[in-house]
XYZ file of C-alpha atoms in Angstrom:
656
model
C 2.288 34.260 156.823
C 1.873 36.494 159.881
C 3.530 39.892 159.921
C 6.305 40.438 162.472
C 7.319 43.686 164.098
C 10.666 44.083 165.761
C 12.029 46.992 167.781
C 15.813 46.921 167.641
C 18.055 47.952 170.517
C 21.757 48.748 170.734
C 24.157 45.922 171.570
C 25.348 46.351 175.114
C 27.346 43.318 176.133
C 28.522 39.928 174.917
C 26.697 37.016 176.460
C 27.419 33.335 176.102
C 23.813 32.237 176.557
C 20.534 33.896 175.639
C 18.176 33.665 178.629
C 14.606 34.698 179.436
C 15.980 37.300 181.848
C 13.812 40.032 183.393
C 10.766 40.100 181.194
C 7.143 41.042 180.943
C 4.649 39.599 178.493
C 1.338 40.829 177.073
C -1.098 39.757 174.403
C -4.603 39.066 173.204
C -6.456 36.763 170.819
C -9.766 37.440 169.082
C -9.142 40.907 167.687
C -6.399 43.130 166.285
C -5.240 46.413 167.793
C -1.670 47.448 167.108
C -1.954 50.550 169.275
C -3.289 48.595 172.264
C -0.530 45.964 172.244
C 2.090 48.726 172.220
C 0.390 50.539 175.126
C 0.015 47.333 177.136
C 3.649 46.387 176.639
C 4.889 49.883 177.472
C 2.844 49.805 180.685
C 5.119 47.049 182.043
C 8.381 48.485 180.695
C 9.910 48.310 184.195
C 9.991 44.509 183.850
C 12.339 44.822 180.870
C 13.437 48.420 180.486
C 15.704 48.226 177.436
C 13.978 46.291 174.689
C 10.537 45.495 173.294
C 9.254 43.148 170.627
C 5.881 42.429 169.036
C 4.032 39.878 166.949
C 0.958 41.146 165.139
C -1.085 38.707 163.094
C -4.676 38.017 162.183
C -6.717 38.361 165.404
C -3.573 37.842 167.510
C -1.076 40.230 169.106
C 1.828 39.433 171.445
C 4.147 41.845 173.241
C 7.370 41.438 175.188
C 9.693 43.597 177.307
C 13.202 42.553 178.271
C 16.709 43.604 179.200
C 18.763 44.333 176.078
C 21.315 41.685 175.052
C 23.816 40.936 172.307
C 22.655 39.143 169.126
C 19.209 40.741 169.006
C 18.154 38.762 165.943
C 18.710 35.456 167.766
C 17.658 36.395 171.295
C 14.749 38.628 170.363
C 11.250 37.878 171.584
C 8.720 37.016 170.359
C 10.668 33.975 169.163
C 9.582 31.524 166.456
C 10.112 27.949 165.370
C 11.687 27.080 162.001
C 8.592 27.681 159.861
C 7.167 30.552 161.943
C 4.059 28.535 162.804
C 4.752 28.708 166.553
C 5.525 31.944 168.400
C 6.385 32.471 172.079
C 6.738 35.285 174.608
C 8.338 34.124 177.849
C 9.139 35.484 181.302
C 11.395 33.502 183.627
C 14.278 31.047 183.723
C 14.444 27.378 182.755
C 17.280 25.883 184.795
C 17.392 22.544 182.974
C 17.235 24.067 179.493
C 20.715 22.858 178.515
C 19.990 19.187 179.262
C 16.504 19.463 177.785
C 17.794 21.031 174.568
C 20.279 18.161 174.159
C 17.451 15.676 174.603
C 15.414 17.490 171.949
C 18.364 17.623 169.555
C 18.641 13.850 169.814
C 15.014 13.699 168.751
C 15.834 15.699 165.603
C 15.101 19.289 166.628
C 17.320 21.986 165.097
C 18.289 24.933 167.309
C 19.268 28.387 166.072
C 20.177 29.784 169.507
C 21.417 28.551 172.863
C 18.422 29.914 174.766
C 15.887 28.607 177.231
C 13.195 30.404 175.224
C 13.848 28.371 172.087
C 14.040 25.225 174.217
C 10.420 25.781 175.283
C 9.344 26.112 171.634
C 10.915 22.796 170.684
C 9.585 21.130 173.845
C 6.103 22.293 172.843
C 6.598 20.921 169.329
C 7.668 17.581 170.783
C 5.364 17.194 173.774
C 2.468 19.578 173.126
C 0.716 20.865 176.240
C 2.749 18.423 178.356
C 5.919 20.397 177.615
C 5.502 22.116 180.992
C 6.121 18.798 182.768
C 9.645 18.772 181.306
C 10.553 22.294 182.496
C 12.449 22.955 185.726
C 12.371 26.589 186.699
C 10.193 29.664 187.097
C 8.103 30.761 184.146
C 5.040 32.373 182.671
C 4.731 32.150 178.904
C 2.319 32.381 176.002
C 2.576 30.329 172.822
C 0.571 31.158 169.713
C 0.246 27.910 167.796
C -0.678 28.684 164.182
C -0.015 25.118 163.017
C -2.688 22.443 163.095
C -3.764 23.296 166.670
C -4.655 26.969 165.970
C -4.713 28.012 169.633
C -3.197 30.156 172.378
C -1.383 28.251 175.128
C -0.613 29.961 178.463
C 1.427 28.354 181.254
C 2.613 29.229 184.754
C 5.300 27.509 186.835
C 4.512 24.957 189.525
C 4.817 27.201 192.580
C 3.625 30.471 191.039
C 6.947 32.314 191.169
C 6.075 34.216 187.993
C 2.644 35.877 187.693
C 0.195 35.686 184.794
C -3.231 37.314 184.553
C -6.015 37.124 181.999
C -9.501 38.405 181.198
C -12.155 36.968 178.886
C -13.930 39.694 176.923
C -16.638 39.161 174.295
C -15.196 35.894 173.005
C -11.588 37.105 173.156
C -8.818 36.758 175.755
C -6.382 39.398 177.023
C -3.372 38.437 179.176
C -0.302 40.031 180.758
C 2.355 39.696 183.453
C 0.645 42.523 185.336
C -3.000 43.562 185.670
C -2.321 47.201 184.838
C -1.635 46.214 181.226
C -4.993 44.413 180.960
C -6.773 47.468 182.387
C -5.866 49.374 179.220
C -8.416 47.352 177.239
C -11.381 49.721 176.707
C -14.006 47.098 177.618
C -12.515 46.287 181.028
C -14.680 47.708 183.809
C -12.648 48.542 186.892
C -14.905 47.186 189.605
C -14.258 45.496 192.968
C -15.195 41.809 193.220
C -17.154 41.492 196.491
C -16.253 37.820 196.985
C -12.600 38.734 196.483
C -12.963 41.493 199.085
C -14.315 38.973 201.594
C -11.364 36.700 200.799
C -9.007 39.637 201.276
C -10.250 40.096 204.841
C -10.126 36.330 205.379
C -6.631 35.612 204.117
C -4.929 39.004 203.765
C -4.751 38.584 199.971
C -6.985 37.331 197.144
C -6.401 33.656 196.248
C -6.243 32.541 192.621
C -8.076 32.388 190.314
C -9.747 35.589 191.485
C -8.215 39.051 191.739
C -9.678 42.137 193.411
C -10.889 43.216 189.961
C -14.174 41.701 188.859
C -13.597 39.867 185.576
C -9.781 39.661 185.783
C -8.243 36.346 186.865
C -4.896 34.929 187.925
C -3.804 31.767 186.182
C -3.213 29.456 189.184
C 0.259 27.989 189.774
C 1.012 24.686 188.009
C -1.691 25.426 185.462
C -2.072 25.864 181.724
C -4.802 27.623 179.783
C -5.708 26.749 176.195
C -7.845 29.213 174.219
C -9.334 28.292 170.860
C -12.351 29.570 168.905
C -13.568 31.685 171.819
C -13.433 28.828 174.340
C -10.872 28.113 177.033
C -9.764 25.206 179.199
C -7.578 25.310 182.327
C -5.629 22.226 183.412
C -3.474 21.589 186.471
C -0.305 19.752 185.435
C 1.432 19.250 188.816
C 0.583 18.854 192.470
C 2.633 18.107 195.564
C 1.714 14.912 197.408
C 2.605 14.499 201.064
C 3.771 11.158 202.372
C 1.132 9.612 204.595
C 2.771 8.761 207.896
C 1.408 6.245 210.353
C 0.594 7.323 213.854
C -0.945 10.311 215.538
C 0.014 13.953 215.091
C 1.692 13.595 218.489
C 4.100 10.945 217.222
C 4.613 12.631 213.873
C 5.829 15.798 215.550
C 8.207 13.969 217.830
C 6.352 15.029 220.980
C 6.234 11.401 222.101
C 10.023 11.218 222.226
C 10.518 9.549 218.833
C 12.323 11.448 216.091
C 12.487 8.800 213.406
C 16.224 8.751 214.172
C 16.872 5.836 211.820
C 15.944 8.048 208.887
C 17.405 11.339 210.103
C 20.874 10.926 208.613
C 19.436 9.848 205.268
C 17.050 12.800 205.057
C 19.723 15.241 206.219
C 22.247 14.126 203.591
C 19.668 14.068 200.818
C 18.318 17.495 201.758
C 21.783 19.034 201.629
C 22.497 17.378 198.278
C 19.292 18.644 196.654
C 19.724 22.099 198.184
C 23.246 22.405 196.799
C 22.059 21.251 193.384
C 19.222 23.779 193.387
C 21.450 26.689 194.408
C 24.049 25.773 191.760
C 21.400 25.710 189.037
C 20.105 29.105 190.161
C 23.594 30.609 189.835
C 23.623 30.396 186.029
C 23.794 34.007 184.905
C 25.513 36.280 182.444
C 24.860 39.372 184.568
C 25.908 40.432 188.106
C 24.361 38.118 190.689
C 23.975 38.300 194.463
C 21.618 37.519 197.350
C 19.228 39.287 199.697
C 20.455 38.491 203.220
C 18.312 38.986 206.329
C 20.478 37.070 208.784
C 17.797 34.434 209.276
C 18.272 30.721 208.669
C 16.780 30.705 205.161
C 18.674 33.504 203.443
C 21.845 32.551 205.343
C 21.548 29.006 203.959
C 21.270 30.365 200.428
C 24.308 32.620 200.930
C 26.348 29.766 202.431
C 25.678 27.431 199.507
C 26.204 30.214 196.969
C 29.578 31.001 198.509
C 30.733 27.391 198.308
C 29.787 27.222 194.618
C 31.010 30.658 193.487
C 34.551 31.435 192.380
C 34.486 35.003 193.728
C 32.945 36.635 196.828
C 29.229 36.992 196.273
C 27.377 40.268 196.728
C 24.881 40.423 199.595
C 22.364 43.159 200.363
C 20.546 43.580 203.688
C 17.903 45.919 205.090
C 17.461 47.301 208.588
C 15.396 49.962 210.322
C 16.521 53.300 211.692
C 14.457 52.588 214.813
C 16.688 49.562 215.510
C 15.790 47.223 218.351
C 13.486 44.296 217.642
C 13.027 45.279 213.997
C 16.700 45.451 213.078
C 18.443 42.240 211.975
C 21.561 43.803 210.472
C 23.683 42.404 213.306
C 22.997 38.839 212.161
C 23.337 39.653 208.482
C 26.812 41.048 209.197
C 27.798 37.847 211.028
C 26.899 35.801 207.944
C 28.507 38.256 205.530
C 31.761 38.227 207.491
C 31.724 34.435 207.896
C 31.445 33.879 204.133
C 33.494 36.920 203.121
C 30.754 38.429 200.971
C 30.785 41.819 199.266
C 28.185 43.200 201.671
C 25.892 46.221 201.310
C 23.157 47.595 203.564
C 20.146 49.870 203.352
C 18.623 51.430 206.473
C 14.923 52.275 206.258
C 13.819 55.622 207.642
C 10.352 56.986 208.336
C 10.394 59.259 205.290
C 11.005 56.233 203.055
C 7.276 55.534 203.377
C 6.704 58.109 200.659
C 7.268 55.255 198.216
C 4.157 53.407 199.461
C 1.922 54.581 196.558
C 4.524 53.220 194.124
C 4.417 49.904 195.941
C 0.616 49.783 195.733
C 0.830 50.623 192.003
C 3.313 47.843 191.327
C 1.194 45.260 193.181
C -1.868 45.876 190.945
C -4.167 44.569 193.676
C -4.019 45.006 197.452
C -1.330 42.761 198.931
C -0.805 44.256 202.404
C 2.446 42.492 203.219
C 4.310 45.242 205.133
C 7.642 43.637 204.221
C 7.012 44.968 200.699
C 8.464 48.297 201.841
C 11.920 46.912 202.765
C 11.682 44.502 199.794
C 11.225 47.442 197.428
C 14.004 49.496 199.001
C 16.483 46.616 199.172
C 15.781 45.943 195.479
C 16.359 49.605 194.726
C 19.700 49.436 196.544
C 20.625 46.100 194.932
C 20.143 47.517 191.447
C 23.473 49.328 191.839
C 25.324 46.044 192.278
C 23.375 43.108 190.796
C 20.803 42.198 188.176
C 19.852 38.828 189.693
C 19.300 38.149 193.415
C 18.698 34.823 195.160
C 16.210 34.939 198.047
C 15.235 32.603 200.893
C 11.455 32.443 200.431
C 9.830 29.012 200.553
C 11.718 27.444 203.450
C 9.007 28.135 206.038
C 6.464 26.346 203.861
C 8.730 23.336 203.292
C 9.957 22.862 206.862
C 7.048 24.002 209.070
C 8.692 27.263 210.038
C 5.630 29.333 210.915
C 4.320 29.832 214.453
C 0.941 28.289 213.551
C 2.601 24.875 213.341
C 3.861 25.164 216.919
C 0.503 26.352 218.184
C -1.451 23.652 216.362
C 0.984 20.971 217.535
C 0.406 22.153 221.079
C -3.356 22.396 220.685
C -3.567 18.882 219.237
C -1.287 17.198 221.766
C -3.637 14.691 223.508
C -3.400 16.096 227.045
C -3.771 19.709 225.980
C -6.471 18.921 223.425
C -8.512 17.177 226.108
C -8.192 20.250 228.328
C -9.175 22.575 225.505
C -12.242 20.505 224.674
C -13.619 20.250 228.211
C -12.383 23.215 230.277
C -13.533 26.852 230.017
C -11.203 28.951 227.869
C -10.412 31.380 230.669
C -9.501 28.606 233.074
C -7.249 26.871 230.538
C -5.465 30.117 229.738
C -5.001 30.755 233.462
C -3.495 27.294 233.968
C -1.119 27.849 231.050
C -0.072 31.175 232.511
C 1.070 29.440 235.726
C 2.760 26.519 233.962
C 6.524 26.070 234.689
C 7.551 26.407 231.036
C 9.460 29.044 229.039
C 7.677 32.318 228.323
C 7.428 31.653 224.567
C 5.768 28.270 225.243
C 3.278 29.930 227.595
C 2.426 32.411 224.873
C 1.746 29.587 222.420
C -0.343 27.741 225.032
C -2.435 30.854 225.643
C -3.041 31.238 221.910
C -3.921 27.550 221.720
C -6.451 28.111 224.492
C -7.928 30.948 222.477
C -8.759 28.626 219.573
C -10.186 25.913 221.819
C -13.777 26.479 220.668
C -12.701 25.373 217.183
C -10.594 22.403 218.278
C -12.815 19.887 216.449
C -12.401 21.804 213.186
C -8.745 21.990 212.063
C -9.748 24.402 209.305
C -11.336 26.851 211.764
C -8.424 26.458 214.190
C -5.936 27.244 211.450
C -7.854 30.260 210.158
C -8.171 31.552 213.702
C -4.377 31.738 213.770
C -3.665 33.293 210.372
C -6.642 35.551 209.653
C -6.681 39.204 210.738
C -10.493 39.201 210.852
C -12.697 36.507 212.370
C -15.897 35.447 210.543
C -17.894 37.543 213.015
C -15.692 40.568 212.365
C -16.010 40.149 208.597
C -19.785 40.161 208.930
C -19.591 43.241 211.142
C -17.350 45.281 208.857
C -18.502 44.323 205.344
C -21.636 45.915 203.939
C -22.146 42.988 201.549
C -20.290 39.922 202.884
C -19.980 37.078 200.365
C -18.096 34.102 201.751
C -18.677 31.372 199.153
C -15.324 31.658 197.384
C -13.310 31.704 200.626
C -15.109 28.645 201.956
C -14.512 26.737 198.729
C -10.777 27.504 198.867
C -10.420 26.324 202.460
C -12.663 23.289 202.104
C -10.588 21.906 199.277
C -7.421 21.780 201.386
C -8.743 20.721 204.785
C -11.118 17.962 203.671
C -10.281 14.276 203.285
C -7.539 12.121 204.749
C -4.084 13.202 205.857
C -2.651 14.829 208.943
C -3.538 18.322 210.064
C 0.034 19.415 209.486
C 0.271 18.057 205.962
C -2.986 19.842 205.109
C -1.602 23.063 206.538
C 1.654 22.647 204.623
C -0.122 21.970 201.351
C -2.338 25.014 201.815
C 0.649 27.219 202.699
C 2.546 25.993 199.623
C -0.388 26.325 197.258
C -2.169 29.521 198.281
C -0.435 32.192 200.446
C 2.989 31.397 199.003
C 1.929 32.234 195.441
C -0.730 34.844 196.104
C 1.095 36.907 198.733
C 4.749 36.057 199.419
C 5.909 35.390 195.855
C 3.749 38.235 194.586
C 5.692 40.499 196.922
C 9.038 39.134 195.732
C 8.235 39.375 192.019
C 6.509 42.765 192.010
C 8.980 44.573 194.267
C 12.109 43.229 192.557
C 10.815 43.652 189.015
C 9.762 47.205 189.878
C 13.488 47.872 190.142
C 14.606 45.715 187.186
C 15.936 42.978 189.492
C 15.234 39.307 188.846
C 14.665 37.316 192.055
C 15.343 33.578 192.090
C 13.998 31.209 194.722
C 16.185 28.077 195.168
C 14.045 26.657 197.996
C 11.195 26.360 195.478
C 12.865 24.113 192.959
C 10.036 21.612 192.479
C 12.350 18.642 193.057
C 13.195 20.045 196.491
C 9.508 20.693 197.196
C 8.633 17.105 196.289
C 11.422 15.802 198.509
C 10.317 17.936 201.467
C 6.776 16.565 201.197
C 8.163 13.104 201.980
C 10.087 14.169 205.084
C 8.342 13.068 208.312
C 6.794 15.936 210.261
C 8.951 15.028 213.261
C 12.070 16.010 211.304
C 10.609 19.392 210.414
C 9.217 20.365 213.811
C 10.790 18.438 216.684
C 9.630 19.362 220.186
C 8.683 22.837 218.986
C 12.055 23.345 217.296
C 11.025 24.522 213.828
C 12.985 23.606 210.677
C 14.824 20.964 212.676
C 16.175 19.029 209.684
C 17.329 22.147 207.827
C 19.278 23.266 210.889
C 20.852 19.821 211.167
C 21.785 19.855 207.474
C 23.439 23.264 207.827
C 25.219 22.434 211.090
C 28.945 22.976 210.631
C 28.294 25.231 207.634
C 26.444 28.199 209.133
C 27.719 30.215 212.116
C 26.401 28.935 215.453
C 24.776 32.311 216.135
C 22.457 31.721 213.187
C 21.707 28.056 213.925
C 20.917 28.705 217.600
C 18.983 31.888 216.968
C 15.273 31.752 217.799
C 12.824 32.090 214.930
C 12.521 35.790 214.082
C 10.230 36.575 211.162
C 11.197 39.696 209.241
C 9.296 42.179 211.404
C 8.085 45.551 210.166
C 7.023 48.386 212.521
C 3.440 48.762 211.229
C 2.227 50.208 214.526
C 4.936 52.876 214.433
C 3.998 53.748 210.847
C 0.266 54.085 211.537
C 0.879 56.098 214.702
C 3.432 58.301 212.962
C 4.215 58.930 209.305
C 1.041 57.284 207.961
C -1.472 58.336 210.630
C -2.996 61.244 208.707
C -3.122 59.174 205.531
C -4.860 56.320 207.352
C -7.475 58.632 208.863
C -8.033 60.267 205.478
C -8.659 57.089 203.491
C -10.753 55.594 206.322
C -12.876 58.712 206.905
C -16.644 58.383 207.416
C -17.432 60.348 204.248
C -15.226 58.185 202.079
C -16.264 54.835 203.575
C -19.992 55.569 203.384
C -19.699 56.854 199.809
C -17.978 53.663 198.638
C -20.346 51.270 200.365
C -17.884 48.403 200.937
C -17.501 48.732 204.703
C -19.588 49.744 207.712
C -17.992 52.863 209.172
C -18.978 52.283 212.856
C -16.830 49.151 212.954
C -13.894 50.934 211.310
C -14.243 53.711 213.886
C -14.137 51.036 216.585
C -10.873 49.684 215.149
C -9.347 53.177 215.004
C -10.353 53.978 218.583
C -9.040 50.602 219.730
C -5.749 51.048 217.841
C -6.188 47.686 216.110
C -3.290 48.279 213.728
C -3.035 44.719 212.407
C -6.560 45.179 211.075
C -6.232 48.827 210.107
C -3.187 48.127 207.922
C -4.984 45.932 205.324
C -7.925 48.344 205.290
C -5.608 51.306 204.687
C -3.768 49.391 201.966
C -7.062 48.503 200.259
C -8.193 52.126 200.281
C -4.900 53.358 198.828
C -5.225 50.714 196.108
C -8.815 51.830 195.469
C -7.694 55.427 195.019
C -5.124 54.480 192.399
C -6.880 51.753 190.423
C -10.628 52.345 190.814
C -11.030 56.084 191.358
C -8.189 57.424 189.178
C -8.992 56.859 185.496
C -5.262 56.926 184.689
C -4.300 54.827 187.755
C -1.345 57.084 188.524
C 0.954 56.173 191.390
C -0.003 59.211 193.447
C 1.626 60.484 196.639
C 1.042 60.070 200.342
């Protein structure tokens, strides 16, 4: 029988249910190293600051960090089945665990706890690898199966809310919730993956399965990995399928005057029902719970539905900027907080708060230059005083075509405009748009549409022209060793085949940037402060429902998230429903011209760039002279990451 190590903690509070709250997991198969598993698990102590647990067996070690709870013997992880032949470490929340456990009890399974962790064990016993298909929630877990299967089983949730990384080393596998734990393995070489670097400049992040580290991978969302006898197999267990709608993109988007009105009431009622159900399930908690509130449609929707389901005023936390103006949304957050009588708290970001940027880079593990990570980190830091769990509004833009690229593409592919773009010179088209008798915002979108006219016959190239900071020509100009194969394979897989342009865009947004940038930001910044973020818009039942909503009910005559606004009409304040789309803006230009200017010039200096050999300095100098801050920001972020994780043998957090 395998040996078990347990680190006890003091009992801090009485809880009715034992949940997989605020955790980090680590482990390896193929060798034994008690010291290494302790170091790896300690490296991610911020994900579960009060308690640790270990399983150490023959050629297998598992580690776990979590928040301390009552009944340590029952809620402790690693957790085992009745005969100790199956062991699990788990990070996340299973929202249907109660119903699933009852189903398993009817099949003869005996439970020792009332926990979602034990529910996964019994589901695995009953359904094997297909257990993941029965789980509704966010999760990353590892099961060591010492029964007849004799294998390691890793799994990640459908949308990639919870991260999981792994590396294959000399016939063994090492895995963890964060890369920094894997880097402690002595045989890991900290080296930049050149194809990942090209992807970074293409997308603004590194898509799964790659990471910026050569040899370290992300397990993709909706995937499992089985490792046995030195071999591994990855399987995708879920995918979202969009309803194929008859007619042109013009009709689908309602630009022809049709809005599928016969179906609107049905979709609106069903959307509200599923949304309410999702929010209610995400409210299950034995610890203080609240919401991050920006004052936008998405977070306001979450707060509204939380308030209707909660017995007491919910806690809301918002962030604003000292500079105010365009970047400050506190006015709208206060309207929502007052309307729903929330216990409201605010944090105002100041220029000197940027001193935390090295910590942010350290927590990300790889460069993820989402500037909203700074307010996300600080709002989580503030929230820690009031809540342990926070609901957030991420995912709505992906479900309901909320991004500007949908408006621009819908304009570019409207028959009249598309014909102009295909046959008229770009400058002339842009000039015509500039004189058109339409609102200023529409003119701006038309001018952008004119700018992508040379790619109008390639939806993939059109789309990337809208979302990429660097064009293919710019990537070739700046990279010393450009390798584009991986990026092309990612894009080709989503934009090939049948289906509308907009469904392809939506599927890509849901599958790639959501998991590899937005949710990475949410998880890493909240867990850095011992906060668990929950994402009710990404309940997979809601995602599946949204994929069947006609495009015309998502974007109607350039009114984004049309159906969501209709569903929330009469619930949200009119100021929020009528407010124009305002993405959470961050003053990057102000930062790079002010507090971060010297740091930017230091990490992008000629000496440093030429010594590294990744980039061509003349092009970087051109960007600096031209004040191209949207391109300088990801380069600066990459260089700060490189300092911490590649150059510093101890990958310390450093200072600005």
